[in-house]
Amino acid sequence: MVLEVGAKALQRRRDQLRKAAESVETQGEFDDTPTVGLLLFYAAECGLKERVLARRGHRDSTALEPTHNLRRLAKDLRLPRALGAALDRIQVCRLHPPTRGSVALADLHQAWRYGAKLNTADEKAAQEALRALISWCEQD
């Protein structure tokens, strides 16, 4: 099922989620990196979907394929090379040892939602790339 959400609502939600992530970070009472990551992921997803709708001339999300694949959305938008490179650097986030394996970019929201322990450097890089995507969406 595709939920019908207008482009303006996606834009508004992008901004709300970004601000919520900033608020969690600045409170500083405890490290809540997964919550910040989850908020940034969904903010980037809302932003990218809103930009796809705008560029295609559609009014709401029913025109979109249901996906959490930020790379696919970014490809549809033909993002600037620098942003594409940022996404390429975070194709996967390694799981924190002793667990072996990795999490694909499209599945990061699940890792953060369910509390998987990620490699700190990979997680930081992923959040920086998400912030760059959000910033691009705000300026496009």
Short mmCIF file of N, CA, C and O in Angstrom, two decimals:
data_model
loop_
_atom_site.label_atom_id
_atom_site.label_comp_id
_atom_site.label_asym_id
_atom_site.label_seq_id
_atom_site.Cartn_x
_atom_site.Cartn_y
_atom_site.Cartn_z
N MET A 1 0.83 -1.18 0.00
CA MET A 1 0.00 0.00 0.00
C MET A 1 0.88 1.24 0.00
O MET A 1 1.84 1.33 0.74
N VAL A 2 0.55 2.19 -0.84
CA VAL A 2 1.25 3.46 -0.89
C VAL A 2 0.36 4.50 -0.22
O VAL A 2 -0.79 4.69 -0.61
N LEU A 3 0.89 5.13 0.80
CA LEU A 3 0.16 6.17 1.51
C LEU A 3 0.19 7.45 0.69
O LEU A 3 1.25 7.84 0.19
N GLU A 4 -0.94 8.09 0.53
CA GLU A 4 -1.01 9.33 -0.24
C GLU A 4 -0.57 10.51 0.64
O GLU A 4 -1.24 10.88 1.59
N VAL A 5 0.59 11.04 0.31
CA VAL A 5 1.14 12.19 1.03
C VAL A 5 1.56 13.21 -0.01
O VAL A 5 2.26 12.88 -0.97
N GLY A 6 1.16 14.45 0.19
CA GLY A 6 1.49 15.51 -0.75
C GLY A 6 2.94 15.94 -0.65
O GLY A 6 3.62 15.70 0.36
N ALA A 7 3.42 16.58 -1.70
CA ALA A 7 4.81 17.04 -1.75
C ALA A 7 5.11 18.02 -0.62
O ALA A 7 6.17 17.96 0.01
N LYS A 8 4.19 18.92 -0.33
CA LYS A 8 4.41 19.90 0.75
C LYS A 8 4.51 19.20 2.11
O LYS A 8 5.31 19.59 2.96
N ALA A 9 3.71 18.16 2.31
CA ALA A 9 3.76 17.41 3.56
C ALA A 9 5.11 16.70 3.70
O ALA A 9 5.68 16.65 4.80
N LEU A 10 5.62 16.16 2.60
CA LEU A 10 6.95 15.52 2.63
C LEU A 10 8.03 16.54 2.97
O LEU A 10 8.93 16.26 3.76
N GLN A 11 7.93 17.71 2.39
CA GLN A 11 8.90 18.77 2.66
C GLN A 11 8.84 19.19 4.13
O GLN A 11 9.87 19.33 4.80
N ARG A 12 7.64 19.35 4.64
CA ARG A 12 7.46 19.74 6.04
C ARG A 12 8.01 18.66 6.98
O ARG A 12 8.70 18.95 7.95
N ARG A 13 7.75 17.40 6.63
CA ARG A 13 8.22 16.31 7.49
C ARG A 13 9.74 16.19 7.44
O ARG A 13 10.38 15.91 8.45
N ARG A 14 10.35 16.42 6.26
CA ARG A 14 11.81 16.45 6.16
C ARG A 14 12.39 17.43 7.16
O ARG A 14 13.31 17.11 7.91
N ASP A 15 11.82 18.63 7.19
CA ASP A 15 12.32 19.67 8.09
C ASP A 15 12.10 19.30 9.56
O ASP A 15 12.98 19.52 10.40
N GLN A 16 10.96 18.72 9.87
CA GLN A 16 10.67 18.32 11.25
C GLN A 16 11.64 17.24 11.73
O GLN A 16 12.15 17.30 12.85
N LEU A 17 11.89 16.25 10.89
CA LEU A 17 12.78 15.16 11.26
C LEU A 17 14.22 15.64 11.41
O LEU A 17 14.93 15.23 12.33
N ARG A 18 14.66 16.53 10.52
CA ARG A 18 16.01 17.10 10.64
C ARG A 18 16.15 17.87 11.94
O ARG A 18 17.14 17.72 12.66
N LYS A 19 15.17 18.69 12.26
CA LYS A 19 15.21 19.46 13.50
C LYS A 19 15.17 18.55 14.72
O LYS A 19 15.84 18.82 15.73
N ALA A 20 14.41 17.49 14.66
CA ALA A 20 14.36 16.53 15.77
C ALA A 20 15.72 15.87 15.98
O ALA A 20 16.16 15.69 17.12
N ALA A 21 16.39 15.53 14.89
CA ALA A 21 17.73 14.93 15.00
C ALA A 21 18.69 15.92 15.65
O ALA A 21 19.48 15.54 16.53
N GLU A 22 18.62 17.18 15.24
CA GLU A 22 19.48 18.21 15.84
C GLU A 22 19.18 18.37 17.32
O GLU A 22 20.09 18.53 18.13
N SER A 23 17.91 18.30 17.68
CA SER A 23 17.51 18.44 19.07
C SER A 23 18.04 17.29 19.93
O SER A 23 18.56 17.51 21.03
N VAL A 24 17.95 16.08 19.42
CA VAL A 24 18.47 14.92 20.15
C VAL A 24 19.98 15.06 20.35
O VAL A 24 20.50 14.80 21.44
N GLU A 25 20.68 15.53 19.32
CA GLU A 25 22.13 15.69 19.41
C GLU A 25 22.52 16.76 20.43
O GLU A 25 23.48 16.59 21.17
N THR A 26 21.81 17.87 20.45
CA THR A 26 22.20 18.98 21.31
C THR A 26 21.82 18.76 22.77
O THR A 26 22.39 19.41 23.65
N GLN A 27 20.88 17.87 23.04
CA GLN A 27 20.52 17.60 24.43
C GLN A 27 21.71 17.01 25.17
O GLN A 27 21.92 17.31 26.33
N GLY A 28 22.44 16.14 24.49
CA GLY A 28 23.70 15.62 25.01
C GLY A 28 23.65 14.87 26.32
O GLY A 28 24.68 14.63 26.93
N GLU A 29 22.47 14.51 26.80
CA GLU A 29 22.38 13.78 28.06
C GLU A 29 22.98 12.38 27.94
O GLU A 29 23.56 11.87 28.88
N PHE A 30 22.81 11.77 26.81
CA PHE A 30 23.36 10.44 26.55
C PHE A 30 23.54 10.28 25.05
O PHE A 30 22.95 11.00 24.27
N ASP A 31 24.38 9.33 24.67
CA ASP A 31 24.64 9.11 23.25
C ASP A 31 23.47 8.34 22.65
O ASP A 31 23.21 7.20 23.02
N ASP A 32 22.76 8.98 21.75
CA ASP A 32 21.64 8.34 21.08
C ASP A 32 21.86 8.38 19.57
O ASP A 32 21.00 8.82 18.81
N THR A 33 23.03 7.93 19.17
CA THR A 33 23.41 7.92 17.75
C THR A 33 22.39 7.19 16.88
O THR A 33 22.05 7.69 15.80
N PRO A 34 21.85 6.03 17.31
CA PRO A 34 20.87 5.36 16.45
C PRO A 34 19.61 6.19 16.21
O PRO A 34 19.09 6.20 15.10
N THR A 35 19.15 6.89 17.21
CA THR A 35 17.95 7.72 17.03
C THR A 35 18.23 8.86 16.06
O THR A 35 17.42 9.15 15.17
N VAL A 36 19.37 9.50 16.20
CA VAL A 36 19.76 10.57 15.28
C VAL A 36 19.84 10.00 13.87
O VAL A 36 19.32 10.60 12.92
N GLY A 37 20.47 8.86 13.70
CA GLY A 37 20.59 8.24 12.38
C GLY A 37 19.23 7.93 11.77
O GLY A 37 19.00 8.19 10.58
N LEU A 38 18.34 7.39 12.57
CA LEU A 38 17.01 7.04 12.08
C LEU A 38 16.25 8.29 11.63
O LEU A 38 15.65 8.32 10.56
N LEU A 39 16.32 9.34 12.43
CA LEU A 39 15.66 10.59 12.07
C LEU A 39 16.24 11.19 10.79
O LEU A 39 15.51 11.66 9.91
N LEU A 40 17.57 11.15 10.68
CA LEU A 40 18.22 11.68 9.46
C LEU A 40 17.87 10.84 8.24
O LEU A 40 17.66 11.38 7.14
N PHE A 41 17.82 9.52 8.40
CA PHE A 41 17.48 8.65 7.28
C PHE A 41 16.10 9.00 6.73
O PHE A 41 15.92 9.20 5.53
N TYR A 42 15.12 9.10 7.63
CA TYR A 42 13.76 9.38 7.18
C TYR A 42 13.62 10.82 6.67
O TYR A 42 12.82 11.08 5.75
N ALA A 43 14.39 11.75 7.23
CA ALA A 43 14.38 13.12 6.70
C ALA A 43 14.90 13.12 5.27
O ALA A 43 14.32 13.78 4.38
N ALA A 44 15.99 12.41 5.03
CA ALA A 44 16.56 12.32 3.68
C ALA A 44 15.58 11.64 2.73
O ALA A 44 15.39 12.10 1.59
N GLU A 45 14.94 10.59 3.18
CA GLU A 45 13.97 9.90 2.34
C GLU A 45 12.81 10.82 1.96
O GLU A 45 12.43 10.90 0.78
N CYS A 46 12.27 11.54 2.93
CA CYS A 46 11.18 12.49 2.64
C CYS A 46 11.64 13.56 1.66
O CYS A 46 10.93 13.91 0.72
N GLY A 47 12.84 14.08 1.90
CA GLY A 47 13.37 15.12 1.02
C GLY A 47 13.57 14.64 -0.40
O GLY A 47 13.19 15.32 -1.36
N LEU A 48 14.15 13.47 -0.56
CA LEU A 48 14.38 12.94 -1.90
C LEU A 48 13.07 12.64 -2.61
O LEU A 48 12.91 12.94 -3.81
N LYS A 49 12.12 12.06 -1.90
CA LYS A 49 10.83 11.76 -2.52
C LYS A 49 10.11 13.04 -2.93
O LYS A 49 9.50 13.11 -4.00
N GLU A 50 10.19 14.07 -2.10
CA GLU A 50 9.57 15.35 -2.46
C GLU A 50 10.21 15.92 -3.71
O GLU A 50 9.52 16.44 -4.60
N ARG A 51 11.53 15.83 -3.84
CA ARG A 51 12.21 16.36 -5.02
C ARG A 51 11.85 15.54 -6.27
O ARG A 51 11.70 16.11 -7.35
N VAL A 52 11.71 14.23 -6.13
CA VAL A 52 11.30 13.40 -7.28
C VAL A 52 9.90 13.84 -7.74
O VAL A 52 9.66 14.01 -8.94
N LEU A 53 8.99 14.03 -6.79
CA LEU A 53 7.65 14.47 -7.15
C LEU A 53 7.68 15.82 -7.87
O LEU A 53 7.01 15.99 -8.89
N ALA A 54 8.45 16.75 -7.32
CA ALA A 54 8.52 18.08 -7.93
C ALA A 54 9.07 18.02 -9.35
O ALA A 54 8.54 18.66 -10.26
N ARG A 55 10.12 17.25 -9.53
CA ARG A 55 10.74 17.19 -10.86
C ARG A 55 9.87 16.47 -11.89
O ARG A 55 9.93 16.77 -13.07
N ARG A 56 9.08 15.51 -11.42
CA ARG A 56 8.20 14.78 -12.33
C ARG A 56 6.85 15.46 -12.51
O ARG A 56 6.04 15.02 -13.32
N GLY A 57 6.59 16.50 -11.72
CA GLY A 57 5.32 17.21 -11.82
C GLY A 57 4.14 16.48 -11.20
O GLY A 57 3.00 16.70 -11.59
N HIS A 58 4.41 15.63 -10.20
CA HIS A 58 3.34 14.90 -9.51
C HIS A 58 2.97 15.61 -8.22
O HIS A 58 3.78 16.32 -7.62
N ARG A 59 1.76 15.37 -7.78
CA ARG A 59 1.25 16.04 -6.58
C ARG A 59 1.48 15.27 -5.29
O ARG A 59 1.60 15.87 -4.23
N ASP A 60 1.46 13.94 -5.39
CA ASP A 60 1.55 13.17 -4.15
C ASP A 60 2.31 11.86 -4.34
O ASP A 60 2.66 11.49 -5.46
N SER A 61 2.53 11.19 -3.24
CA SER A 61 3.39 10.01 -3.20
C SER A 61 2.81 8.79 -3.91
O SER A 61 3.54 7.81 -4.10
N THR A 62 1.56 8.80 -4.30
CA THR A 62 1.02 7.65 -5.02
C THR A 62 1.70 7.46 -6.36
O THR A 62 1.64 6.38 -6.94
N ALA A 63 2.38 8.49 -6.84
CA ALA A 63 3.11 8.40 -8.11
C ALA A 63 4.47 7.74 -7.93
O ALA A 63 5.16 7.48 -8.92
N LEU A 64 4.85 7.44 -6.68
CA LEU A 64 6.17 6.87 -6.41
C LEU A 64 6.09 5.38 -6.11
O LEU A 64 5.10 4.91 -5.55
N GLU A 65 7.15 4.70 -6.44
CA GLU A 65 7.30 3.31 -6.04
C GLU A 65 7.61 3.29 -4.54
O GLU A 65 8.43 4.09 -4.07
N PRO A 66 6.96 2.42 -3.77
CA PRO A 66 7.29 2.38 -2.34
C PRO A 66 8.70 1.83 -2.14
O PRO A 66 8.99 0.71 -2.54
N THR A 67 9.58 2.65 -1.59
CA THR A 67 10.98 2.24 -1.42
C THR A 67 11.64 3.03 -0.30
O THR A 67 11.23 4.16 -0.02
N HIS A 68 12.62 2.41 0.32
CA HIS A 68 13.50 3.09 1.27
C HIS A 68 14.90 3.21 0.67
O HIS A 68 15.84 3.55 1.36
N ASN A 69 15.01 2.90 -0.61
CA ASN A 69 16.31 2.87 -1.27
C ASN A 69 16.72 4.29 -1.68
O ASN A 69 16.34 4.78 -2.73
N LEU A 70 17.50 4.92 -0.81
CA LEU A 70 17.93 6.29 -1.05
C LEU A 70 18.81 6.39 -2.29
O LEU A 70 18.76 7.39 -3.02
N ARG A 71 19.59 5.37 -2.55
CA ARG A 71 20.45 5.37 -3.73
C ARG A 71 19.61 5.42 -5.01
O ARG A 71 19.92 6.15 -5.94
N ARG A 72 18.53 4.68 -5.04
CA ARG A 72 17.65 4.67 -6.22
C ARG A 72 16.99 6.04 -6.40
O ARG A 72 16.90 6.56 -7.51
N LEU A 73 16.52 6.62 -5.30
CA LEU A 73 15.92 7.95 -5.38
C LEU A 73 16.94 8.98 -5.85
O LEU A 73 16.64 9.83 -6.69
N ALA A 74 18.15 8.90 -5.32
CA ALA A 74 19.21 9.82 -5.71
C ALA A 74 19.55 9.66 -7.19
O ALA A 74 19.78 10.65 -7.90
N LYS A 75 19.56 8.43 -7.65
CA LYS A 75 19.85 8.18 -9.07
C LYS A 75 18.77 8.79 -9.95
O LYS A 75 19.07 9.39 -10.99
N ASP A 76 17.51 8.67 -9.54
CA ASP A 76 16.41 9.28 -10.30
C ASP A 76 16.58 10.79 -10.41
O ASP A 76 16.20 11.39 -11.41
N LEU A 77 17.15 11.39 -9.37
CA LEU A 77 17.33 12.84 -9.34
C LEU A 77 18.61 13.31 -10.01
O LEU A 77 18.81 14.53 -10.17
N ARG A 78 19.47 12.37 -10.37
CA ARG A 78 20.76 12.72 -10.98
C ARG A 78 21.49 13.76 -10.13
O ARG A 78 21.79 14.87 -10.58
N LEU A 79 21.75 13.37 -8.91
CA LEU A 79 22.41 14.26 -7.96
C LEU A 79 23.79 14.66 -8.45
O LEU A 79 24.42 13.95 -9.23
N PRO A 80 24.28 15.80 -7.96
CA PRO A 80 25.64 16.21 -8.31
C PRO A 80 26.66 15.13 -7.94
O PRO A 80 26.45 14.36 -6.99
N ARG A 81 27.74 15.09 -8.67
CA ARG A 81 28.76 14.07 -8.51
C ARG A 81 29.25 13.94 -7.07
O ARG A 81 29.46 12.84 -6.56
N ALA A 82 29.42 15.06 -6.37
CA ALA A 82 29.93 15.02 -4.99
C ALA A 82 28.98 14.26 -4.08
O ALA A 82 29.42 13.49 -3.21
N LEU A 83 27.67 14.44 -4.26
CA LEU A 83 26.72 13.71 -3.44
C LEU A 83 26.69 12.23 -3.80
O LEU A 83 26.58 11.37 -2.94
N GLY A 84 26.81 11.95 -5.07
CA GLY A 84 26.88 10.55 -5.50
C GLY A 84 28.08 9.86 -4.90
O GLY A 84 28.00 8.71 -4.47
N ALA A 85 29.20 10.57 -4.84
CA ALA A 85 30.41 10.02 -4.24
C ALA A 85 30.21 9.76 -2.75
O ALA A 85 30.68 8.76 -2.22
N ALA A 86 29.50 10.65 -2.07
CA ALA A 86 29.22 10.46 -0.65
C ALA A 86 28.39 9.20 -0.44
O ALA A 86 28.65 8.42 0.48
N LEU A 87 27.41 8.98 -1.30
CA LEU A 87 26.61 7.76 -1.20
C LEU A 87 27.42 6.52 -1.51
O LEU A 87 27.24 5.48 -0.89
N ASP A 88 28.32 6.64 -2.48
CA ASP A 88 29.16 5.50 -2.83
C ASP A 88 30.05 5.07 -1.66
O ASP A 88 30.32 3.89 -1.48
N ARG A 89 30.50 6.05 -0.87
CA ARG A 89 31.35 5.74 0.28
C ARG A 89 30.60 4.98 1.36
O ARG A 89 31.21 4.33 2.19
N ILE A 90 29.29 5.08 1.38
CA ILE A 90 28.53 4.38 2.42
C ILE A 90 27.61 3.32 1.82
O ILE A 90 26.47 3.17 2.23
N GLN A 91 28.11 2.59 0.87
CA GLN A 91 27.30 1.52 0.30
C GLN A 91 26.86 0.55 1.39
O GLN A 91 25.76 0.02 1.35
N VAL A 92 27.74 0.34 2.36
CA VAL A 92 27.41 -0.52 3.50
C VAL A 92 28.02 0.06 4.77
O VAL A 92 29.02 0.78 4.72
N CYS A 93 27.40 -0.26 5.88
CA CYS A 93 27.96 0.05 7.20
C CYS A 93 28.30 -1.29 7.84
O CYS A 93 27.44 -2.18 7.93
N ARG A 94 29.53 -1.40 8.26
CA ARG A 94 29.94 -2.64 8.92
C ARG A 94 29.28 -2.76 10.29
O ARG A 94 29.11 -1.76 10.99
N LEU A 95 28.92 -3.97 10.63
CA LEU A 95 28.42 -4.23 11.97
C LEU A 95 29.58 -4.22 12.94
O LEU A 95 30.70 -4.59 12.59
N HIS A 96 29.32 -3.78 14.16
CA HIS A 96 30.37 -3.68 15.17
C HIS A 96 30.77 -5.09 15.61
O HIS A 96 29.91 -5.93 15.86
N PRO A 97 32.09 -5.32 15.72
CA PRO A 97 32.55 -6.62 16.21
C PRO A 97 32.00 -6.90 17.60
O PRO A 97 31.73 -5.96 18.34
N PRO A 98 31.78 -8.11 18.00
CA PRO A 98 32.26 -9.32 17.35
C PRO A 98 31.38 -9.82 16.20
O PRO A 98 31.73 -10.76 15.52
N THR A 99 30.23 -9.19 15.98
CA THR A 99 29.37 -9.60 14.87
C THR A 99 30.06 -9.27 13.56
O THR A 99 30.63 -8.22 13.40
N ARG A 100 29.99 -10.17 12.62
CA ARG A 100 30.55 -9.93 11.30
C ARG A 100 29.41 -9.66 10.34
O ARG A 100 28.31 -10.10 10.53
N GLY A 101 29.71 -8.89 9.33
CA GLY A 101 28.71 -8.58 8.33
C GLY A 101 28.56 -7.09 8.17
O GLY A 101 29.31 -6.30 8.75
N SER A 102 27.58 -6.72 7.38
CA SER A 102 27.37 -5.30 7.11
C SER A 102 25.89 -5.06 6.80
O SER A 102 25.13 -6.00 6.57
N VAL A 103 25.53 -3.79 6.77
CA VAL A 103 24.17 -3.37 6.50
C VAL A 103 24.20 -2.44 5.29
O VAL A 103 24.96 -1.47 5.28
N ALA A 104 23.39 -2.74 4.29
CA ALA A 104 23.32 -1.91 3.09
C ALA A 104 22.65 -0.58 3.41
O ALA A 104 21.84 -0.49 4.34
N LEU A 105 22.98 0.44 2.64
CA LEU A 105 22.40 1.77 2.83
C LEU A 105 20.87 1.70 2.89
O LEU A 105 20.25 2.34 3.75
N ALA A 106 20.26 0.95 2.01
CA ALA A 106 18.80 0.86 1.96
C ALA A 106 18.21 0.25 3.24
O ALA A 106 17.03 0.44 3.52
N ASP A 107 19.02 -0.46 4.01
CA ASP A 107 18.54 -1.12 5.22
C ASP A 107 19.00 -0.45 6.51
O ASP A 107 18.72 -0.94 7.60
N LEU A 108 19.70 0.67 6.38
CA LEU A 108 20.20 1.35 7.58
C LEU A 108 19.09 1.73 8.55
O LEU A 108 19.27 1.65 9.76
N HIS A 109 17.95 2.14 8.02
CA HIS A 109 16.84 2.52 8.90
C HIS A 109 16.44 1.36 9.81
O HIS A 109 16.12 1.56 10.97
N GLN A 110 16.54 0.14 9.30
CA GLN A 110 16.21 -1.02 10.12
C GLN A 110 17.27 -1.26 11.19
O GLN A 110 16.95 -1.59 12.33
N ALA A 111 18.53 -1.11 10.81
CA ALA A 111 19.61 -1.30 11.78
C ALA A 111 19.46 -0.32 12.94
O ALA A 111 19.59 -0.70 14.11
N TRP A 112 19.19 0.93 12.63
CA TRP A 112 19.02 1.93 13.68
C TRP A 112 17.73 1.70 14.46
O TRP A 112 17.70 1.85 15.68
N ARG A 113 16.68 1.31 13.78
CA ARG A 113 15.39 1.08 14.45
C ARG A 113 15.48 -0.07 15.43
O ARG A 113 14.92 -0.01 16.52
N TYR A 114 16.20 -1.13 15.05
CA TYR A 114 16.25 -2.32 15.89
C TYR A 114 17.48 -2.38 16.80
O TYR A 114 17.65 -3.33 17.54
N GLY A 115 18.33 -1.36 16.74
CA GLY A 115 19.44 -1.28 17.68
C GLY A 115 20.67 -2.10 17.32
O GLY A 115 21.46 -2.43 18.21
N ALA A 116 20.88 -2.38 16.04
CA ALA A 116 22.10 -3.09 15.63
C ALA A 116 23.31 -2.21 15.93
O ALA A 116 23.26 -0.99 15.76
N LYS A 117 24.37 -2.81 16.40
CA LYS A 117 25.60 -2.07 16.69
C LYS A 117 26.40 -1.95 15.40
O LYS A 117 26.75 -2.94 14.77
N LEU A 118 26.68 -0.71 15.01
CA LEU A 118 27.40 -0.44 13.77
C LEU A 118 28.80 0.08 14.07
O LEU A 118 29.04 0.66 15.13
N ASN A 119 29.68 -0.11 13.12
CA ASN A 119 31.02 0.45 13.20
C ASN A 119 30.89 1.97 13.33
O ASN A 119 30.19 2.62 12.55
N THR A 120 31.55 2.54 14.33
CA THR A 120 31.41 3.97 14.63
C THR A 120 31.77 4.87 13.45
O THR A 120 31.05 5.82 13.14
N ALA A 121 32.88 4.59 12.79
CA ALA A 121 33.31 5.42 11.66
C ALA A 121 32.32 5.32 10.50
O ALA A 121 31.99 6.34 9.87
N ASP A 122 31.83 4.11 10.21
CA ASP A 122 30.86 3.93 9.14
C ASP A 122 29.54 4.65 9.45
O ASP A 122 28.94 5.29 8.59
N GLU A 123 29.14 4.56 10.70
CA GLU A 123 27.89 5.21 11.12
C GLU A 123 28.00 6.73 11.01
O GLU A 123 27.08 7.40 10.52
N LYS A 124 29.14 7.26 11.41
CA LYS A 124 29.37 8.70 11.31
C LYS A 124 29.36 9.14 9.84
O LYS A 124 28.75 10.15 9.49
N ALA A 125 30.02 8.38 8.97
CA ALA A 125 30.04 8.70 7.54
C ALA A 125 28.63 8.65 6.95
O ALA A 125 28.26 9.49 6.12
N ALA A 126 27.85 7.68 7.38
CA ALA A 126 26.48 7.56 6.88
C ALA A 126 25.66 8.77 7.29
O ALA A 126 24.92 9.34 6.48
N GLN A 127 25.81 9.20 8.53
CA GLN A 127 25.04 10.35 9.00
C GLN A 127 25.48 11.63 8.28
O GLN A 127 24.65 12.48 7.97
N GLU A 128 26.76 11.77 8.01
CA GLU A 128 27.24 12.94 7.27
C GLU A 128 26.67 12.95 5.85
O GLU A 128 26.26 14.00 5.34
N ALA A 129 26.62 11.78 5.21
CA ALA A 129 26.05 11.69 3.86
C ALA A 129 24.56 12.00 3.88
O ALA A 129 24.05 12.70 2.98
N LEU A 130 23.86 11.54 4.91
CA LEU A 130 22.43 11.85 5.02
C LEU A 130 22.20 13.35 5.20
O LEU A 130 21.31 13.93 4.58
N ARG A 131 23.03 13.98 6.01
CA ARG A 131 22.93 15.43 6.18
C ARG A 131 23.17 16.16 4.85
O ARG A 131 22.50 17.15 4.54
N ALA A 132 24.13 15.67 4.07
CA ALA A 132 24.42 16.27 2.77
C ALA A 132 23.21 16.12 1.83
O ALA A 132 22.87 17.06 1.09
N LEU A 133 22.57 14.97 1.85
CA LEU A 133 21.37 14.75 1.02
C LEU A 133 20.26 15.71 1.45
O LEU A 133 19.60 16.31 0.60
N ILE A 134 20.05 15.83 2.74
CA ILE A 134 19.00 16.72 3.25
C ILE A 134 19.28 18.15 2.83
O ILE A 134 18.38 18.86 2.35
N SER A 135 20.51 18.58 2.98
CA SER A 135 20.90 19.93 2.61
C SER A 135 20.66 20.16 1.11
O SER A 135 20.15 21.22 0.71
N TRP A 136 21.02 19.20 0.29
CA TRP A 136 20.80 19.33 -1.15
C TRP A 136 19.31 19.48 -1.44
O TRP A 136 18.91 20.34 -2.25
N CYS A 137 18.48 18.67 -0.79
CA CYS A 137 17.03 18.74 -1.01
C CYS A 137 16.49 20.12 -0.62
O CYS A 137 15.63 20.67 -1.31
N GLU A 138 17.01 20.68 0.46
CA GLU A 138 16.56 22.00 0.91
C GLU A 138 16.93 23.09 -0.08
O GLU A 138 16.21 24.08 -0.22
N GLN A 139 18.03 22.90 -0.78
CA GLN A 139 18.53 23.93 -1.69
C GLN A 139 18.10 23.75 -3.14
O GLN A 139 18.19 24.68 -3.93
N ASP A 140 17.66 22.56 -3.49
CA ASP A 140 17.30 22.27 -4.89
C ASP A 140 16.06 23.04 -5.31
O ASP A 140 15.11 23.18 -4.65
#
